[in-house]
Coordinates of C-alpha atoms and ligand atoms in Angstrom, one line a residue:
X164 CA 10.3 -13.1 -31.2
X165 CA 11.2 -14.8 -34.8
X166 CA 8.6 -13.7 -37.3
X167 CA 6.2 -12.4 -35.0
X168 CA 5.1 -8.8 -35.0
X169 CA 5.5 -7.1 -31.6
X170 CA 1.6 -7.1 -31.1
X171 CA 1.6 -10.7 -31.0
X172 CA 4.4 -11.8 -29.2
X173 CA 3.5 -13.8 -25.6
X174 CA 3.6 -11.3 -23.1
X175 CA 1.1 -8.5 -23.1
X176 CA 3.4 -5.2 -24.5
X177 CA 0.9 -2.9 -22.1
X178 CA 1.6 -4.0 -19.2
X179 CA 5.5 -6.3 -19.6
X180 CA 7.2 -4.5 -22.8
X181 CA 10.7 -5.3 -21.2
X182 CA 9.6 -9.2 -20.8
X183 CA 9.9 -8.6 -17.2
X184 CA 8.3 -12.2 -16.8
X185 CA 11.8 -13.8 -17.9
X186 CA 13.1 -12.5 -14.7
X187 CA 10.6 -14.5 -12.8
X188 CA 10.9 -17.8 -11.2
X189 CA 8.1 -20.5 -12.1
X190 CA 6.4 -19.9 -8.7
X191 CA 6.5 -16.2 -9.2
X192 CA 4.7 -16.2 -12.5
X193 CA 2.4 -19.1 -10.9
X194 CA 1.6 -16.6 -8.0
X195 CA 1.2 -13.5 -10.0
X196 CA -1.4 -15.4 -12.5
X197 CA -3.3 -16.6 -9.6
X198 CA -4.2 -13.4 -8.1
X199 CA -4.6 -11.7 -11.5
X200 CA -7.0 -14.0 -12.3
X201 CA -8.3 -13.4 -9.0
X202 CA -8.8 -9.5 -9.6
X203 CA -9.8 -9.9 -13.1
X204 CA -12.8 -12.4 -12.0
X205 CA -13.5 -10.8 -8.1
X206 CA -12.2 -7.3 -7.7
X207 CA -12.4 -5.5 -11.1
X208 CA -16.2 -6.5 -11.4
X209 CA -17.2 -4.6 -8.4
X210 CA -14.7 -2.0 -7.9
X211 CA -16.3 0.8 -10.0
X212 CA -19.7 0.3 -7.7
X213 CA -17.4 0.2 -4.6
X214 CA -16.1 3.5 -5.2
X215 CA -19.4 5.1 -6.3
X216 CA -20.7 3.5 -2.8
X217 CA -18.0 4.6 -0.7
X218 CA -17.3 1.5 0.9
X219 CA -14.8 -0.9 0.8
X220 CA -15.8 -5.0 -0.2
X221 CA -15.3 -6.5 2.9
X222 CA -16.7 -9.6 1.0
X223 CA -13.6 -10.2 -0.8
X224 CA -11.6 -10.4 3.2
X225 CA -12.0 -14.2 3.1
X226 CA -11.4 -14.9 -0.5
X227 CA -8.0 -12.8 0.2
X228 CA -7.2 -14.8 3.0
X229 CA -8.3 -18.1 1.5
X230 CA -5.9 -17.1 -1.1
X231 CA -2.8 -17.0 1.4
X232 CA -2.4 -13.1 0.4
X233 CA -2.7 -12.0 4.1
X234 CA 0.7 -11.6 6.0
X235 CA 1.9 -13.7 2.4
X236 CA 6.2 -13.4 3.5
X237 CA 5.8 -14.5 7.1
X238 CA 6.9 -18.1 7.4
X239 CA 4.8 -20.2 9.8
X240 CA 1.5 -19.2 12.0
X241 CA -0.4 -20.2 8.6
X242 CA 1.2 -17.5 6.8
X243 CA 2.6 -18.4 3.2
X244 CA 6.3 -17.6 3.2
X245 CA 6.3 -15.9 0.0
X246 CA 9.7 -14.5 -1.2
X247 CA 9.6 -10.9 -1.8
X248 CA 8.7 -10.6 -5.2
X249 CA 5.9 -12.9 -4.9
X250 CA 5.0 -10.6 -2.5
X251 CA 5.0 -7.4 -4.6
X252 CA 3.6 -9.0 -7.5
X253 CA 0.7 -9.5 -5.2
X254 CA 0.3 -6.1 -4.4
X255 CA 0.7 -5.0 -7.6
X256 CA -2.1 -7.4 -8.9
X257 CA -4.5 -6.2 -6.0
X258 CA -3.6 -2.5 -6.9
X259 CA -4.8 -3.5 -10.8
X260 CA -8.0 -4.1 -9.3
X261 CA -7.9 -0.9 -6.4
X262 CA -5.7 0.9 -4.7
X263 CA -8.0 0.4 -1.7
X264 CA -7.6 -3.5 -2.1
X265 CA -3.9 -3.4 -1.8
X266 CA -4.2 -1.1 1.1
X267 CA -6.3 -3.1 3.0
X268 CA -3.8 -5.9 2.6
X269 CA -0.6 -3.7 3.2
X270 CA -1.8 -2.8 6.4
X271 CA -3.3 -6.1 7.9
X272 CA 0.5 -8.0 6.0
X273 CA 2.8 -5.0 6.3
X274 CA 1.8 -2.7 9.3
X275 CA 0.0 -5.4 11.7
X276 CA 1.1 -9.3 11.3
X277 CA 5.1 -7.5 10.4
X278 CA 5.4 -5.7 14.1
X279 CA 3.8 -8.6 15.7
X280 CA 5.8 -11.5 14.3
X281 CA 9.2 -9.6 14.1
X282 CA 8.6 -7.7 17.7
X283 CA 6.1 -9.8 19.4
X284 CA 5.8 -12.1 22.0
X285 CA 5.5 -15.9 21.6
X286 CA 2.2 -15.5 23.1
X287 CA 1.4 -12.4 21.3
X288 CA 2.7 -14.4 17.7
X289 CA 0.2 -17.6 18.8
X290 CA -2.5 -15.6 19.5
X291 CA -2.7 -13.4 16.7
X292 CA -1.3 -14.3 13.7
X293 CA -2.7 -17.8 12.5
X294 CA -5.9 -15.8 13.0
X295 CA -4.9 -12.6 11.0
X296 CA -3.4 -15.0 8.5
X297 CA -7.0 -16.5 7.9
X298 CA -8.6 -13.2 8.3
X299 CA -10.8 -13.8 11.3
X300 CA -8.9 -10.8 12.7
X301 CA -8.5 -7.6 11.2
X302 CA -5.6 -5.0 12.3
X303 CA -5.0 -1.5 11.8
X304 CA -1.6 0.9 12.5
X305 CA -1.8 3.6 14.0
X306 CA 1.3 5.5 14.0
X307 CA -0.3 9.0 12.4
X308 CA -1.3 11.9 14.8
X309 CA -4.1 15.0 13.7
X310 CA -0.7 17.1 14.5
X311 CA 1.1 16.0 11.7
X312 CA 1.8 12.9 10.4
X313 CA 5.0 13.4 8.4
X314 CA 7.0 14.0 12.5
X315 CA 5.7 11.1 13.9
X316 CA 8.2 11.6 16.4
X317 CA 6.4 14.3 18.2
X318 CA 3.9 11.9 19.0
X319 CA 1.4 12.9 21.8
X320 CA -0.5 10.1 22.5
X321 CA 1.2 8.0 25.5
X322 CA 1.3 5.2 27.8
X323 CA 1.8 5.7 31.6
X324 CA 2.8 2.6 33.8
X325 CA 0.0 1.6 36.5
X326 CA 1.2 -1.1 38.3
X327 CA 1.8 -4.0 36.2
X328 CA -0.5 -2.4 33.4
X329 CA 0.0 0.4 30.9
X330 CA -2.9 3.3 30.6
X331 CA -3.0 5.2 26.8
X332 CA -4.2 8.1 26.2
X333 CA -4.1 10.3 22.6
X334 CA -5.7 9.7 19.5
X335 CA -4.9 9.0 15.7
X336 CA -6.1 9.7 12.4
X337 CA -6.0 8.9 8.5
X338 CA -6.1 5.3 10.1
X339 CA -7.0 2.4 7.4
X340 CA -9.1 -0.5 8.4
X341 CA -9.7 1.6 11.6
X342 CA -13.6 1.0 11.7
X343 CA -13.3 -2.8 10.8
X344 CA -10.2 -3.6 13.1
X345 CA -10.5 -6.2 16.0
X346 CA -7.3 -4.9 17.3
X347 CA -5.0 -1.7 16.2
X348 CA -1.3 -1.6 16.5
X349 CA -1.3 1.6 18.6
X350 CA 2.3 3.5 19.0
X351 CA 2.8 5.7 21.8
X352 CA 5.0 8.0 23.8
X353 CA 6.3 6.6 26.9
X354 CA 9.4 7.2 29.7
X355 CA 10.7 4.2 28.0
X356 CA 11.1 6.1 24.5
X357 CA 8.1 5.3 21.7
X358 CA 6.7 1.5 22.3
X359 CA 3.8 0.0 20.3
X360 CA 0.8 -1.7 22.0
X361 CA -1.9 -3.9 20.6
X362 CA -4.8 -2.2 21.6
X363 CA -8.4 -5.0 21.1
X364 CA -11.4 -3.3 19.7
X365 CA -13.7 -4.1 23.0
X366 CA -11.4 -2.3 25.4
X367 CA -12.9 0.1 27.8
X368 CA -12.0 3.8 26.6
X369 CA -11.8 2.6 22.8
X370 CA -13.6 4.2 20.5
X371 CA -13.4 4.7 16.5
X372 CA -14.7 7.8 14.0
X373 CA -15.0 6.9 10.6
X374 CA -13.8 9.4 7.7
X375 CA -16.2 10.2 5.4
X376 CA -16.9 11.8 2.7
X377 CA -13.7 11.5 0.5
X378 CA -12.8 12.3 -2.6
X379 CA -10.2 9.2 -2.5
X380 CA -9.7 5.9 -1.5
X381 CA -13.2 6.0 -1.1
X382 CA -13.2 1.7 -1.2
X383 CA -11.4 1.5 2.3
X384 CA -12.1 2.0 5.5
X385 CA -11.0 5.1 7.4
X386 CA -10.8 6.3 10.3
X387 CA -9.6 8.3 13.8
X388 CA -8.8 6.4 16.7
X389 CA -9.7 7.9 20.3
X390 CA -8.2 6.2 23.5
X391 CA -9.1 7.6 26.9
X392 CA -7.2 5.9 29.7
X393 CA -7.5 2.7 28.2
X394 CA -6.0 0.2 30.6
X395 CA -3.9 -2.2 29.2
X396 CA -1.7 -5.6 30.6
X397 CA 1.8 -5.9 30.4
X398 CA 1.0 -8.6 27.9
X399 CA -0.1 -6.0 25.4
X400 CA 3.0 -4.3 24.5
X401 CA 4.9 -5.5 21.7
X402 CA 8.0 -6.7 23.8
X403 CA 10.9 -7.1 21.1
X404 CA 11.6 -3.0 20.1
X405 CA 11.6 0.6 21.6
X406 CA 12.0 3.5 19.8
X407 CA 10.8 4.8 16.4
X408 CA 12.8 2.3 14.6
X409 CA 9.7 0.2 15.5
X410 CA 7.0 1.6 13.7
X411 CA 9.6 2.9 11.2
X412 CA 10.8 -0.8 10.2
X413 CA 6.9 -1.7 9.4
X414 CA 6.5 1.3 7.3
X415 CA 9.3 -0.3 5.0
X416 CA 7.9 -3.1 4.8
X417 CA 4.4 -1.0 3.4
X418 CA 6.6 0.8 1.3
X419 CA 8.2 -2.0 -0.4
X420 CA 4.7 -3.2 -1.3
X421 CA 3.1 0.2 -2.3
X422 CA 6.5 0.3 -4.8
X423 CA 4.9 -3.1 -6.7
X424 CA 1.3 -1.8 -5.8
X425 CA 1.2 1.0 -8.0
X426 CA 2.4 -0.4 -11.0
X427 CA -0.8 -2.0 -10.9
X428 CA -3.0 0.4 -10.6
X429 CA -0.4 2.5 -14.1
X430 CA -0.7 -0.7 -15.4
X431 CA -4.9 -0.9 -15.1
X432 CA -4.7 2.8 -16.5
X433 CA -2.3 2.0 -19.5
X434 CA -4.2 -0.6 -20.9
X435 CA -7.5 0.8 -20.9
X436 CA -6.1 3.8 -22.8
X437 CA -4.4 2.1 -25.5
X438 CA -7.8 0.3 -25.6
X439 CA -9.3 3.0 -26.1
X440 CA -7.0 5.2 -28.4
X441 CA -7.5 2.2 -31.0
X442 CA -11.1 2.9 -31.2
X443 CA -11.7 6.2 -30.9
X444 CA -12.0 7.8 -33.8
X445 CA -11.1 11.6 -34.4
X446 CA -10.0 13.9 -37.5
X447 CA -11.2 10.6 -39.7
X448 CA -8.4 8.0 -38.0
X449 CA -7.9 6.4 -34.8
X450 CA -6.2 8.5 -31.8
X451 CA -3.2 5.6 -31.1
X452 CA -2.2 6.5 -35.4
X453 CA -1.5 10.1 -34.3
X454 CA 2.0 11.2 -33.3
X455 CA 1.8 13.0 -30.1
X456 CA -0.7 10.5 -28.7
X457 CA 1.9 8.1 -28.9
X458 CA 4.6 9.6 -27.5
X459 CA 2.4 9.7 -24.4
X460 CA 1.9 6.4 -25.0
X461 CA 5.2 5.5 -25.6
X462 CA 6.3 7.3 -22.0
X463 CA 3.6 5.5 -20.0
X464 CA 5.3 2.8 -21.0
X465 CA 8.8 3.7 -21.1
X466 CA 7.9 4.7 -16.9
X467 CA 5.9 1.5 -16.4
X468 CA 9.0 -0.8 -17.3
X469 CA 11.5 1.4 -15.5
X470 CA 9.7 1.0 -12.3
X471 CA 9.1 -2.9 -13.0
X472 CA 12.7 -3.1 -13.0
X473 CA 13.1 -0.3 -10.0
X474 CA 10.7 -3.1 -7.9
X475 CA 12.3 -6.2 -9.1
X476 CA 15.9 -5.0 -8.0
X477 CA 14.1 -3.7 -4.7
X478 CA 12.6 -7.5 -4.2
X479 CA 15.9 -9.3 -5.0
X480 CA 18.2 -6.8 -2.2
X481 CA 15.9 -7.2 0.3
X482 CA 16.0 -11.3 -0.4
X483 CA 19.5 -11.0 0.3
X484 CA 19.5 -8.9 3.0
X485 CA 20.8 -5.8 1.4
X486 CA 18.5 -3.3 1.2
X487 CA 18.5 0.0 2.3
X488 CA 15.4 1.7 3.7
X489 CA 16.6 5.2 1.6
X490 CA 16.7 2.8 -1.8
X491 CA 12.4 2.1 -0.5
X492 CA 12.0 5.5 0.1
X493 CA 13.5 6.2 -3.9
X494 CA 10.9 3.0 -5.3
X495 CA 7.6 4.6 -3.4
X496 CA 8.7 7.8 -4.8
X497 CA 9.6 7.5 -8.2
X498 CA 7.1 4.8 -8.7
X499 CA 3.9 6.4 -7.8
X500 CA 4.9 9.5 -8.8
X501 CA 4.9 7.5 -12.0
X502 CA 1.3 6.0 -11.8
X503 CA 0.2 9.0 -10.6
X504 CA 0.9 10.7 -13.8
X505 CA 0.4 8.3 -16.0
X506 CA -3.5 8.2 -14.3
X507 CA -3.8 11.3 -14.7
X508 CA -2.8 11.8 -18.5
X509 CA -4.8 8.4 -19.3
X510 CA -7.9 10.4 -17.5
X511 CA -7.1 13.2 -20.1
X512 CA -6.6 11.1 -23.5
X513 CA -10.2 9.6 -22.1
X514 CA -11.7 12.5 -22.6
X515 CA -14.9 12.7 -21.3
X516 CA -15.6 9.3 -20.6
X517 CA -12.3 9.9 -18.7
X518 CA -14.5 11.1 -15.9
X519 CA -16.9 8.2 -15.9
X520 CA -16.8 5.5 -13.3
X521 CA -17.0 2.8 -16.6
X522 CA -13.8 3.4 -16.7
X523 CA -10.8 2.7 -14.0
X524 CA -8.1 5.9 -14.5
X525 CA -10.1 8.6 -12.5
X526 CA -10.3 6.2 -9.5
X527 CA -7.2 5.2 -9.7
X528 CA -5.7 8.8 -10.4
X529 CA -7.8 9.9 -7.5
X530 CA -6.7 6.8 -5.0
X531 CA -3.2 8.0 -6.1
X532 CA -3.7 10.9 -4.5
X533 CA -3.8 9.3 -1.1
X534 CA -1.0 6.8 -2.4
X535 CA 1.1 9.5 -2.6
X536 CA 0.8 11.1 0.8
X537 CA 0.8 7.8 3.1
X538 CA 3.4 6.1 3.7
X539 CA 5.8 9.0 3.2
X540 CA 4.6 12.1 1.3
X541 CA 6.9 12.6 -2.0
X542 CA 8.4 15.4 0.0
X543 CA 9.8 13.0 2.7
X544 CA 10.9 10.8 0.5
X545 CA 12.6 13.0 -1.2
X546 CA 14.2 14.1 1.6
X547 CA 14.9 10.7 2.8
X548 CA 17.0 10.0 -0.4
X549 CA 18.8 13.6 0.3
X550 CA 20.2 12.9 3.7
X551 CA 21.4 9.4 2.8
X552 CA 23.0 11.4 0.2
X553 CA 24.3 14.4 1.7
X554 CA 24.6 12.8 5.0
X555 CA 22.3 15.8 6.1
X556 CA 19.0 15.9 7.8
X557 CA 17.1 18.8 6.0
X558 CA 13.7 17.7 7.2
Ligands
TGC808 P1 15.2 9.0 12.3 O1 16.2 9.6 13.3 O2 15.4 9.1 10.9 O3 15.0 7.5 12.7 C1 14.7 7.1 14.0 C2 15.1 5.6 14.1 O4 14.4 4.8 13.1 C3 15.4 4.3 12.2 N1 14.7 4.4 10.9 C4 14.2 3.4 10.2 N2 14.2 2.1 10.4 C5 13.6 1.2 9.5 N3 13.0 1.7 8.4 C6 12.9 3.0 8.2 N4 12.3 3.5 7.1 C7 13.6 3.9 9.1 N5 13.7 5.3 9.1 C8 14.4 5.5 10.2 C9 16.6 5.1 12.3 O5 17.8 4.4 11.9 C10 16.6 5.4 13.8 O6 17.0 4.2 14.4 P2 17.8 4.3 15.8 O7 17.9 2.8 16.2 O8 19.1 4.9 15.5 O9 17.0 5.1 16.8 O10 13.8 9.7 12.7 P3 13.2 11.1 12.4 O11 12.4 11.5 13.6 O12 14.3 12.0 12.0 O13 12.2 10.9 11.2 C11 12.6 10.7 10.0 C12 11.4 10.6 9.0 C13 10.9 12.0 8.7 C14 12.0 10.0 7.7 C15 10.3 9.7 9.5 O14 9.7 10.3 10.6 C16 9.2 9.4 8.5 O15 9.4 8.4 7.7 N6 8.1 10.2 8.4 C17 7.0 9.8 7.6 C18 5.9 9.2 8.4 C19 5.1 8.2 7.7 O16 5.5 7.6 6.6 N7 4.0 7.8 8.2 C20 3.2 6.8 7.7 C21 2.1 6.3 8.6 S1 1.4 4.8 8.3 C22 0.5 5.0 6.8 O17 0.6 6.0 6.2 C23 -0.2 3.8 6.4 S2 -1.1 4.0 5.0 C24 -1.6 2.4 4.9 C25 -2.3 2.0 3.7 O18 -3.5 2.2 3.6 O19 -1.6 1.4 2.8
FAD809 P1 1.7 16.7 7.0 O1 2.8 16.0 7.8 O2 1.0 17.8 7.8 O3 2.4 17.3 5.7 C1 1.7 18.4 5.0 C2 2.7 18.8 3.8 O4 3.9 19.3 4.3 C3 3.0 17.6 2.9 O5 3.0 18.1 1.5 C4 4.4 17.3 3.3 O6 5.2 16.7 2.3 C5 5.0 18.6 3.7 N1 6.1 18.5 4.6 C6 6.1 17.9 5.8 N2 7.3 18.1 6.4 C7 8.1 18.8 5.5 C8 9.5 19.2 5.5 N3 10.3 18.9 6.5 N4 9.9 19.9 4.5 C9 9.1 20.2 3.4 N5 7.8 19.8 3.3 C10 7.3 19.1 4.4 N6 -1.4 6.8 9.0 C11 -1.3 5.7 9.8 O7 -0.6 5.8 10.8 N7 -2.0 4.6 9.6 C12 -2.8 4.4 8.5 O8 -3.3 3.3 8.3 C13 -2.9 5.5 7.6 N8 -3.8 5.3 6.5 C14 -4.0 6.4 5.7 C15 -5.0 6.4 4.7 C16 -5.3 7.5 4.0 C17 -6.4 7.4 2.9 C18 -4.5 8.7 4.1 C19 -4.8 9.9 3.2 C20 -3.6 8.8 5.1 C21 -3.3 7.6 5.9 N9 -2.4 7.7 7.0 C22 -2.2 6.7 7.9 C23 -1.7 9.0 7.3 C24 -0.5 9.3 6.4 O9 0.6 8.5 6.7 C25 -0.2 10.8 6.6 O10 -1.3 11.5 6.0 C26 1.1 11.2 6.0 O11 2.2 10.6 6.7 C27 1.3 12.7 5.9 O12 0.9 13.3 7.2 P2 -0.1 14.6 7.2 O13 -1.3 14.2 6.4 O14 -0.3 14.9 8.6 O15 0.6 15.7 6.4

């Protein structure tokens, strides 16, 4: 640092106080600039408007995929081959700008482009990806039942063999990118144990329900799914897994990128606050010159670094093939339990202007309400981290 105060060292102290940039290769910190710039210019302008509107920017799908964000760690089919941490730092750019954003982007990179390049056909890879990759094609996952989404293993929807074809019937719910979606990755029940399909959006016996009126996430789409006895080829079915291992596997993957993703979206709350704590004036001196204020400061940021580090070890085991889908379940829990709090104590230190959409933490805090229950509620991840522990199942 030589003579320079901590305020005006290099790297911005609200969002990197451990210099977690030195960790970073030069394509790393070239990839994270280019999408922060990105969200700074494209998402952030509009996001506030978004929300308000209840509808997610599905102008910004071909500036993502121009970009190389979609399906950004596949190598091949047009797809970038990003390492893992230029992979989280994407997400956790996007989820600076909205939760919704990086949710959109999880599912068509994590939860649709995943299953179908690591369980798909050659046909099924050809077909699909290079034109998920350039976002001609949106997916959707839908792997959550109006029974309870936390058991997916008591699945009801199915798929009966006709012949050479499959029929589905069920239906799913709390599905993102379900309205927009040109196909869904549909998991169901069959006498062959759980298998995934991809189900197209024009299929006979198809239909979609969008979810309104919510309180969160309210910039991304929605929505149930309904099958009834939709016919589909052989061809469908996602050939390379049986089991609940399948849809299991992709929810890692989504869970590896919410880790990064909210960090964003604490980050995007942090920096606003110590913003505004400079300014505001109260009792004759500024909010950030008063003790207790800044030991809340001081924690958002103490938990802000410790999950930037959490995510970067998370990022390097998986590069080397070492990671554990238990130490994923620990990064999605600890880390947005973090930005959950921290966007909720920003909102407060806001005051009332904390509930205003001119500024970012109430719609983030609120998003991270969703953030918190997809994927894995807290609970389960909790548990997750108990039986690898104990060696127990206590679900
Ligand atoms: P369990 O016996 O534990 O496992 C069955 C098989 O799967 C394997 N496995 C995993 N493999 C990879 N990654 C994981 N995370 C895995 N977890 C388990 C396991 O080894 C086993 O394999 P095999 O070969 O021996 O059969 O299964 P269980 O029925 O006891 O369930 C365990 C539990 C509760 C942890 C699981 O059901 C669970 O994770 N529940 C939560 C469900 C969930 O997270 N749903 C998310 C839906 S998608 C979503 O929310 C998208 S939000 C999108 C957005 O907008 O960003
Ligand atoms: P439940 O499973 O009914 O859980 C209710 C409560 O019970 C929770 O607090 C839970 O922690 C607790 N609980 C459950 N089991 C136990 C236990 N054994 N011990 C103690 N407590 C327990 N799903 C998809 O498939 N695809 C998507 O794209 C998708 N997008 C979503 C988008 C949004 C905005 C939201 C809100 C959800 C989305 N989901 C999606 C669904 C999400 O994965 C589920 O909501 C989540 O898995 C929890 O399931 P549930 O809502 O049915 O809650």
């Amino acid at each position: 640092m030589g003579n320079a105060t901590r305020t005006e060292v290099e790297s911005p102290l609200a969002t990197d106080f451990l210099n977690i940039r030195s960790l970073l290769s030069e394509d790393e910190i070239t990839i994270q600039e280019a999408v922060a710039r990105f969200v700074d210019e494209r998402v952030i302008p509009l996001m506030g408007d978004a929300f308000d509107e209840h509808r997610f920017p599905q102008e910004l799908i071909p500036e993502i995929a121009e970009m190389g964000l979609l399906g950004c760690s596949i190598d091949g089919y047009g797809c970038a081959g990003l390492n893992s941490a230029c992979s989280g730092l994407v997400c956790q750019e996007l989820e600076r700008g909205d939760s919704g954003i990086r949710s959109f982007t999880s599912v068509q990179s994590s939860l649709c482009m995943y299953p179908i390049f690591t369980y798909g056909s050659d046909e099924q890879k050809e077909r699909w990806l290079p034109q998920m990759a350039s976002g001609e094609v949106i997916g959707c996952f839908g792997l959550t039942e109006p029974d309870g989404g936390s058991d997916p293993g008591n699945m009801k929807t199915n798929a009966k063999r006709d012949g050479s074809d499959w029929v589905l019937n069920g239906s799913k719910a709390w599905i993102t990118n379900g309205i927009m979606a040109d196909i869904a990755i549909v998991w169901a029940s069959t006498s062959e144990g759980v298998r995934g399909f991809i189900v197209e959006k024009d299929m006979p016996g198809y239909t979609t329900r969008e979810i309104t009126r919510k309180f969160s996430l309210r910039a991304s789409d929605t929505a149930e799914l309904f099958f009834d006895n939709v016919r589909l080829p052989e061809a469908s079915m996602l050939p390379g897994v049986r089991g609940l291992r399948g849809p299991l596997s992709c929810l890692t993957q989504a869970r590896f990128g919410i880790a990064w993703g909210v960090i964003g979206a604490a980050q995007a709350c942090f920096s606003e606050v110590l913003e505004y704590t400079k300014v505001r004036e109260l009792f004759g001196r500024p909010l950030s010159h008063t003790q207790t204020v800044q030991l809340r400061l001081a924690d958002m940021s103490r938990r802000i670094s410790t999950a930037q580090l959490l995510a970067l070890q998370l990022a390097r085991l998986k590069d080397n093939g070492q990671l554990h889908h238990s130490q994923v379940s620990m990064s999605k829990w600890n880390n947005t339990r973090m930005a959950l709090d921290i966007a909720r104590d920003a909102r407060d230190l806001l005051g009332a202007s904390g509930i205003s959409v001119e500024f970012c933490a109430i719609r983030h805090m609120l998003n991270l309400e969703s953030v918190v229950t997809y994927e894995g509620t807290e609970t389960i991840h909790e548990l997750i981290v108990g039986r690898e522990l104990t060696g127990h199942n206590a679900f």
